[in-house]
PDB file of C-alpha atoms and ligand atoms in Angstrom:
ATOM      1  CA  MET V  49      50.360   2.593 -19.453  1.00 75.00           C
ATOM      2  CA  ASN V  50      49.476   1.701 -15.868  1.00 94.00           C
ATOM      3  CA  LEU V  51      45.825   0.594 -15.956  1.00 98.00           C
ATOM      4  CA  ARG V  52      43.892  -1.155 -13.181  1.00 98.00           C
ATOM      5  CA  ILE V  53      40.476  -2.816 -13.460  1.00 98.00           C
ATOM      6  CA  GLY V  54      38.034  -3.137 -10.541  1.00 98.00           C
ATOM      7  CA  TYR V  55      34.523  -4.397  -9.952  1.00 98.00           C
ATOM      8  CA  GLY V  56      31.999  -4.110  -7.144  1.00 98.00           C
ATOM      9  CA  ILE V  57      28.596  -5.556  -6.214  1.00 98.00           C
ATOM     10  CA  ASP V  58      26.137  -4.418  -3.563  1.00 98.00           C
ATOM     11  CA  VAL V  59      22.694  -5.509  -2.370  1.00 98.00           C
ATOM     12  CA  HIS V  60      20.221  -3.881   0.011  1.00 97.00           C
ATOM     13  CA  ARG V  61      16.854  -5.056   1.243  1.00 97.00           C
ATOM     14  CA  LEU V  62      13.799  -2.987   0.240  1.00 98.00           C
ATOM     15  CA  GLU V  63      11.070  -1.858   2.627  1.00 98.00           C
ATOM     16  CA  LYS V  64       8.024   0.388   2.474  1.00 97.00           C
ATOM     17  CA  GLY V  65       8.044   3.881   3.937  1.00 94.00           C
ATOM     18  CA  ILE V  66      11.735   4.781   3.684  1.00 95.00           C
ATOM     19  CA  PRO V  67      13.503   6.931   1.090  1.00 97.00           C
ATOM     20  CA  LEU V  68      15.341   5.400  -1.870  1.00 98.00           C
ATOM     21  CA  PHE V  69      18.765   6.786  -2.774  1.00 98.00           C
ATOM     22  CA  LEU V  70      20.467   5.611  -5.970  1.00 98.00           C
ATOM     23  CA  GLY V  71      23.586   7.131  -7.484  1.00 98.00           C
ATOM     24  CA  GLY V  72      23.473   9.998  -4.996  1.00 98.00           C
ATOM     25  CA  VAL V  73      19.951  10.984  -6.061  1.00 98.00           C
ATOM     26  CA  GLN V  74      16.694  10.503  -4.136  1.00 97.00           C
ATOM     27  CA  VAL V  75      14.318   8.545  -6.363  1.00 97.00           C
ATOM     28  CA  GLU V  76      10.576   8.613  -5.741  1.00 96.00           C
ATOM     29  CA  SER V  77       9.584   5.045  -4.897  1.00 96.00           C
ATOM     30  CA  GLU V  78       7.094   3.105  -2.813  1.00 96.00           C
ATOM     31  CA  LEU V  79      10.043   1.063  -1.476  1.00 97.00           C
ATOM     32  CA  GLY V  80      13.336   2.323  -0.047  1.00 97.00           C
ATOM     33  CA  ALA V  81      16.611   0.518   0.663  1.00 97.00           C
ATOM     34  CA  VAL V  82      17.467  -0.500   4.234  1.00 96.00           C
ATOM     35  CA  GLY V  83      21.016  -0.003   5.515  1.00 94.00           C
ATOM     36  CA  HIS V  84      23.321   1.491   8.128  1.00 92.00           C
ATOM     37  CA  SER V  85      24.133   4.397   5.761  1.00 93.00           C
ATOM     38  CA  ASP V  86      21.639   5.849   3.272  1.00 95.00           C
ATOM     39  CA  ALA V  87      21.841   2.401   1.566  1.00 97.00           C
ATOM     40  CA  ASP V  88      22.761   3.709  -1.892  1.00 98.00           C
ATOM     41  CA  VAL V  89      23.605   0.434  -3.671  1.00 98.00           C
ATOM     42  CA  LEU V  90      24.985   2.074  -6.794  1.00 98.00           C
ATOM     43  CA  LEU V  91      27.435   4.306  -4.913  1.00 98.00           C
ATOM     44  CA  HIS V  92      28.459   1.358  -2.726  1.00 98.00           C
ATOM     45  CA  ALA V  93      29.147  -0.850  -5.775  1.00 98.00           C
ATOM     46  CA  ILE V  94      31.187   1.977  -7.355  1.00 98.00           C
ATOM     47  CA  CYS V  95      33.126   2.456  -4.079  1.00 98.00           C
ATOM     48  CA  ASP V  96      34.025  -1.249  -4.074  1.00 98.00           C
ATOM     49  CA  ALA V  97      35.020  -1.181  -7.763  1.00 98.00           C
ATOM     50  CA  LEU V  98      37.351   1.791  -7.126  1.00 98.00           C
ATOM     51  CA  LEU V  99      38.802   0.284  -3.946  1.00 98.00           C
ATOM     52  CA  GLY V 100      39.303  -3.042  -5.718  1.00 98.00           C
ATOM     53  CA  ALA V 101      41.104  -1.473  -8.676  1.00 98.00           C
ATOM     54  CA  ALA V 102      43.495   0.299  -6.270  1.00 98.00           C
ATOM     55  CA  ASN V 103      43.798  -2.815  -4.058  1.00 98.00           C
ATOM     56  CA  LEU V 104      42.490  -0.910  -1.025  1.00 98.00           C
ATOM     57  CA  ARG V 105      40.265  -3.646   0.503  1.00 98.00           C
ATOM     58  CA  ASP V 106      36.476  -2.990   0.538  1.00 97.00           C
ATOM     59  CA  ILE V 107      33.857  -0.508   1.664  1.00 96.00           C
ATOM     60  CA  GLY V 108      33.082  -2.409   4.889  1.00 94.00           C
ATOM     61  CA  TYR V 109      36.784  -2.346   5.827  1.00 96.00           C
ATOM     62  CA  HIS V 110      36.896   1.464   5.629  1.00 96.00           C
ATOM     63  CA  PHE V 111      33.346   2.299   6.791  1.00 93.00           C
ATOM     64  CA  SER V 112      32.112  -0.340   9.238  1.00 88.00           C
ATOM     65  CA  ASP V 113      28.330  -0.903   9.332  1.00 85.00           C
ATOM     66  CA  THR V 114      28.522  -1.072  13.131  1.00 88.00           C
ATOM     67  CA  ASP V 115      30.304   2.303  13.521  1.00 88.00           C
ATOM     68  CA  PRO V 116      27.825   4.975  14.743  1.00 90.00           C
ATOM     69  CA  GLN V 117      29.684   7.723  12.813  1.00 88.00           C
ATOM     70  CA  PHE V 118      28.398   6.179   9.553  1.00 89.00           C
ATOM     71  CA  LYS V 119      24.762   5.811  10.705  1.00 90.00           C
ATOM     72  CA  GLY V 120      22.520   7.346   8.039  1.00 90.00           C
ATOM     73  CA  ILE V 121      25.543   8.866   6.266  1.00 93.00           C
ATOM     74  CA  ASP V 122      25.137  10.231   2.740  1.00 96.00           C
ATOM     75  CA  SER V 123      27.001   7.730   0.524  1.00 97.00           C
ATOM     76  CA  LYS V 124      28.317  10.626  -1.593  1.00 98.00           C
ATOM     77  CA  ILE V 125      30.592  11.355   1.403  1.00 97.00           C
ATOM     78  CA  LEU V 126      31.780   7.721   1.365  1.00 97.00           C
ATOM     79  CA  LEU V 127      32.511   7.954  -2.374  1.00 98.00           C
ATOM     80  CA  GLU V 128      34.441  11.234  -1.791  1.00 98.00           C
ATOM     81  CA  ARG V 129      36.534   9.489   0.876  1.00 98.00           C
ATOM     82  CA  VAL V 130      37.162   6.499  -1.397  1.00 98.00           C
ATOM     83  CA  MET V 131      38.339   8.861  -4.148  1.00 98.00           C
ATOM     84  CA  THR V 132      40.727  10.517  -1.665  1.00 98.00           C
ATOM     85  CA  LEU V 133      42.253   7.085  -0.922  1.00 98.00           C
ATOM     86  CA  VAL V 134      42.433   6.232  -4.635  1.00 98.00           C
ATOM     87  CA  ARG V 135      44.141   9.574  -5.439  1.00 98.00           C
ATOM     88  CA  GLU V 136      46.590   9.088  -2.555  1.00 98.00           C
ATOM     89  CA  LYS V 137      47.782   5.952  -4.377  1.00 97.00           C
ATOM     90  CA  GLY V 138      48.307   8.063  -7.503  1.00 98.00           C
ATOM     91  CA  TYR V 139      45.310   6.839  -9.526  1.00 98.00           C
ATOM     92  CA  SER V 140      42.624   8.681 -11.439  1.00 98.00           C
ATOM     93  CA  VAL V 141      39.425   7.303 -12.974  1.00 98.00           C
ATOM     94  CA  VAL V 142      39.208   6.483 -16.689  1.00 98.00           C
ATOM     95  CA  ASN V 143      35.590   5.294 -16.706  1.00 98.00           C
ATOM     96  CA  ILE V 144      32.828   3.507 -14.801  1.00 98.00           C
ATOM     97  CA  ASP V 145      30.242   1.088 -16.146  1.00 98.00           C
ATOM     98  CA  SER V 146      27.404   0.005 -13.879  1.00 98.00           C
ATOM     99  CA  THR V 147      23.999  -1.695 -13.744  1.00 98.00           C
ATOM    100  CA  ILE V 148      21.200  -1.307 -11.203  1.00 98.00           C
ATOM    101  CA  ILE V 149      18.819  -4.276 -10.862  1.00 97.00           C
ATOM    102  CA  MET V 150      15.427  -3.108  -9.643  1.00 97.00           C
ATOM    103  CA  GLU V 151      11.925  -4.136 -10.671  1.00 94.00           C
ATOM    104  CA  ARG V 152      10.295  -0.706 -10.218  1.00 92.00           C
ATOM    105  CA  PRO V 153      10.113   2.277 -10.530  1.00 94.00           C
ATOM    106  CA  LYS V 154      11.546   2.956 -13.990  1.00 93.00           C
ATOM    107  CA  LEU V 155      14.999   4.388 -13.357  1.00 96.00           C
ATOM    108  CA  ASN V 156      15.879   5.727 -16.820  1.00 95.00           C
ATOM    109  CA  PRO V 157      14.530   9.266 -16.172  1.00 96.00           C
ATOM    110  CA  HIS V 158      16.841   9.577 -13.127  1.00 97.00           C
ATOM    111  CA  ILE V 159      20.054   8.348 -14.755  1.00 98.00           C
ATOM    112  CA  PRO V 160      21.395  11.696 -16.107  1.00 98.00           C
ATOM    113  CA  ALA V 161      21.150  13.208 -12.595  1.00 98.00           C
ATOM    114  CA  MET V 162      23.031  10.208 -11.133  1.00 98.00           C
ATOM    115  CA  GLN V 163      25.712  10.461 -13.839  1.00 98.00           C
ATOM    116  CA  GLU V 164      26.231  14.139 -13.038  1.00 98.00           C
ATOM    117  CA  VAL V 165      26.603  13.546  -9.274  1.00 98.00           C
ATOM    118  CA  ILE V 166      29.055  10.671  -9.755  1.00 98.00           C
ATOM    119  CA  ALA V 167      31.082  12.411 -12.495  1.00 98.00           C
ATOM    120  CA  ASN V 168      31.564  15.441 -10.218  1.00 98.00           C
ATOM    121  CA  ILE V 169      32.847  13.323  -7.325  1.00 98.00           C
ATOM    122  CA  LEU V 170      35.113  11.249  -9.593  1.00 98.00           C
ATOM    123  CA  ARG V 171      36.303  14.387 -11.471  1.00 97.00           C
ATOM    124  CA  VAL V 172      35.517  12.906 -14.886  1.00 98.00           C
ATOM    125  CA  ASP V 173      33.174  13.847 -17.750  1.00 98.00           C
ATOM    126  CA  MET V 174      29.607  12.555 -17.529  1.00 98.00           C
ATOM    127  CA  ASP V 175      30.472  10.509 -20.638  1.00 98.00           C
ATOM    128  CA  ALA V 176      32.865   8.446 -18.472  1.00 98.00           C
ATOM    129  CA  VAL V 177      30.034   7.326 -16.150  1.00 98.00           C
ATOM    130  CA  SER V 178      27.731   4.698 -17.642  1.00 98.00           C
ATOM    131  CA  ILE V 179      24.678   3.642 -15.611  1.00 98.00           C
ATOM    132  CA  LYS V 180      22.321   0.987 -16.908  1.00 98.00           C
ATOM    133  CA  ALA V 181      18.979  -0.041 -15.419  1.00 97.00           C
ATOM    134  CA  SER V 182      17.622  -3.558 -15.623  1.00 96.00           C
ATOM    135  CA  THR V 183      14.968  -5.719 -13.958  1.00 93.00           C
ATOM    136  CA  HIS V 184      15.069  -9.304 -12.764  1.00 93.00           C
ATOM    137  CA  GLU V 185      11.983 -10.285 -14.776  1.00 91.00           C
ATOM    138  CA  LYS V 186       9.951 -10.876 -11.567  1.00 91.00           C
ATOM    139  CA  VAL V 187      12.332 -13.735 -10.664  1.00 91.00           C
ATOM    140  CA  ASP V 188      13.704 -14.238  -7.107  1.00 92.00           C
ATOM    141  CA  SER V 189      14.088 -11.607  -4.356  1.00 93.00           C
ATOM    142  CA  PHE V 190      15.097  -8.895  -6.837  1.00 93.00           C
ATOM    143  CA  GLY V 191      12.223  -9.650  -9.182  1.00 94.00           C
ATOM    144  CA  GLU V 192       9.840  -9.679  -6.218  1.00 94.00           C
ATOM    145  CA  SER V 193      11.079  -6.218  -5.124  1.00 94.00           C
ATOM    146  CA  ARG V 194      12.468  -7.531  -1.835  1.00 97.00           C
ATOM    147  CA  ALA V 195      15.949  -6.236  -2.657  1.00 97.00           C
ATOM    148  CA  VAL V 196      17.915  -3.963  -4.985  1.00 98.00           C
ATOM    149  CA  LYS V 197      21.324  -4.790  -6.458  1.00 98.00           C
ATOM    150  CA  ALA V 198      24.040  -2.888  -8.305  1.00 98.00           C
ATOM    151  CA  TYR V 199      27.128  -3.963 -10.237  1.00 98.00           C
ATOM    152  CA  ALA V 200      29.976  -1.609 -11.135  1.00 98.00           C
ATOM    153  CA  ALA V 201      33.210  -1.928 -13.059  1.00 98.00           C
ATOM    154  CA  CYS V 202      35.885   0.741 -13.245  1.00 98.00           C
ATOM    155  CA  LEU V 203      39.197   1.468 -14.899  1.00 98.00           C
ATOM    156  CA  LEU V 204      41.889   3.484 -13.130  1.00 98.00           C
ATOM    157  CA  THR V 205      45.091   4.909 -14.557  1.00 98.00           C
ATOM    158  CA  LYS V 206      48.281   6.125 -12.860  1.00 95.00           C
TER     159      LYS V 206
HETATM  160 MG1   MG U 306      25.811  -1.291   0.734  1.00 64.59          MG
END
């Protein structure tokens, strides 16, 4: 069996008065993530996990944060493009496991919607997309709500 493991990490700064996108879903929040794209940390971490498993460099290599064509882009489009690259190398997704680190709001009510969006793009069952939510216990920039972070691991098969 040809199996490949990958992992990805992403961080974005949080600011008041901008929308928050996580896992392809807009989440109601006092603070939104700042970035060149829509700053969806979970989708970016998953993109990097998939690219890593297929040895296709990283998200910044394919979608430069200085390129105007990616300004404000919906990260679901980036994930679609990553999946095209992954499929071109003959791989398909077995499963994803991920964690979002954010102090507030509570993310659990939004997780099924995120799983559905990601499963559709990856062409897997929702059961193959695990998303966990955790806090940083008020410690450091994440605990002080100055930033949001996501970790993702994936398994690909050929
Ligand atoms: Mg990012």
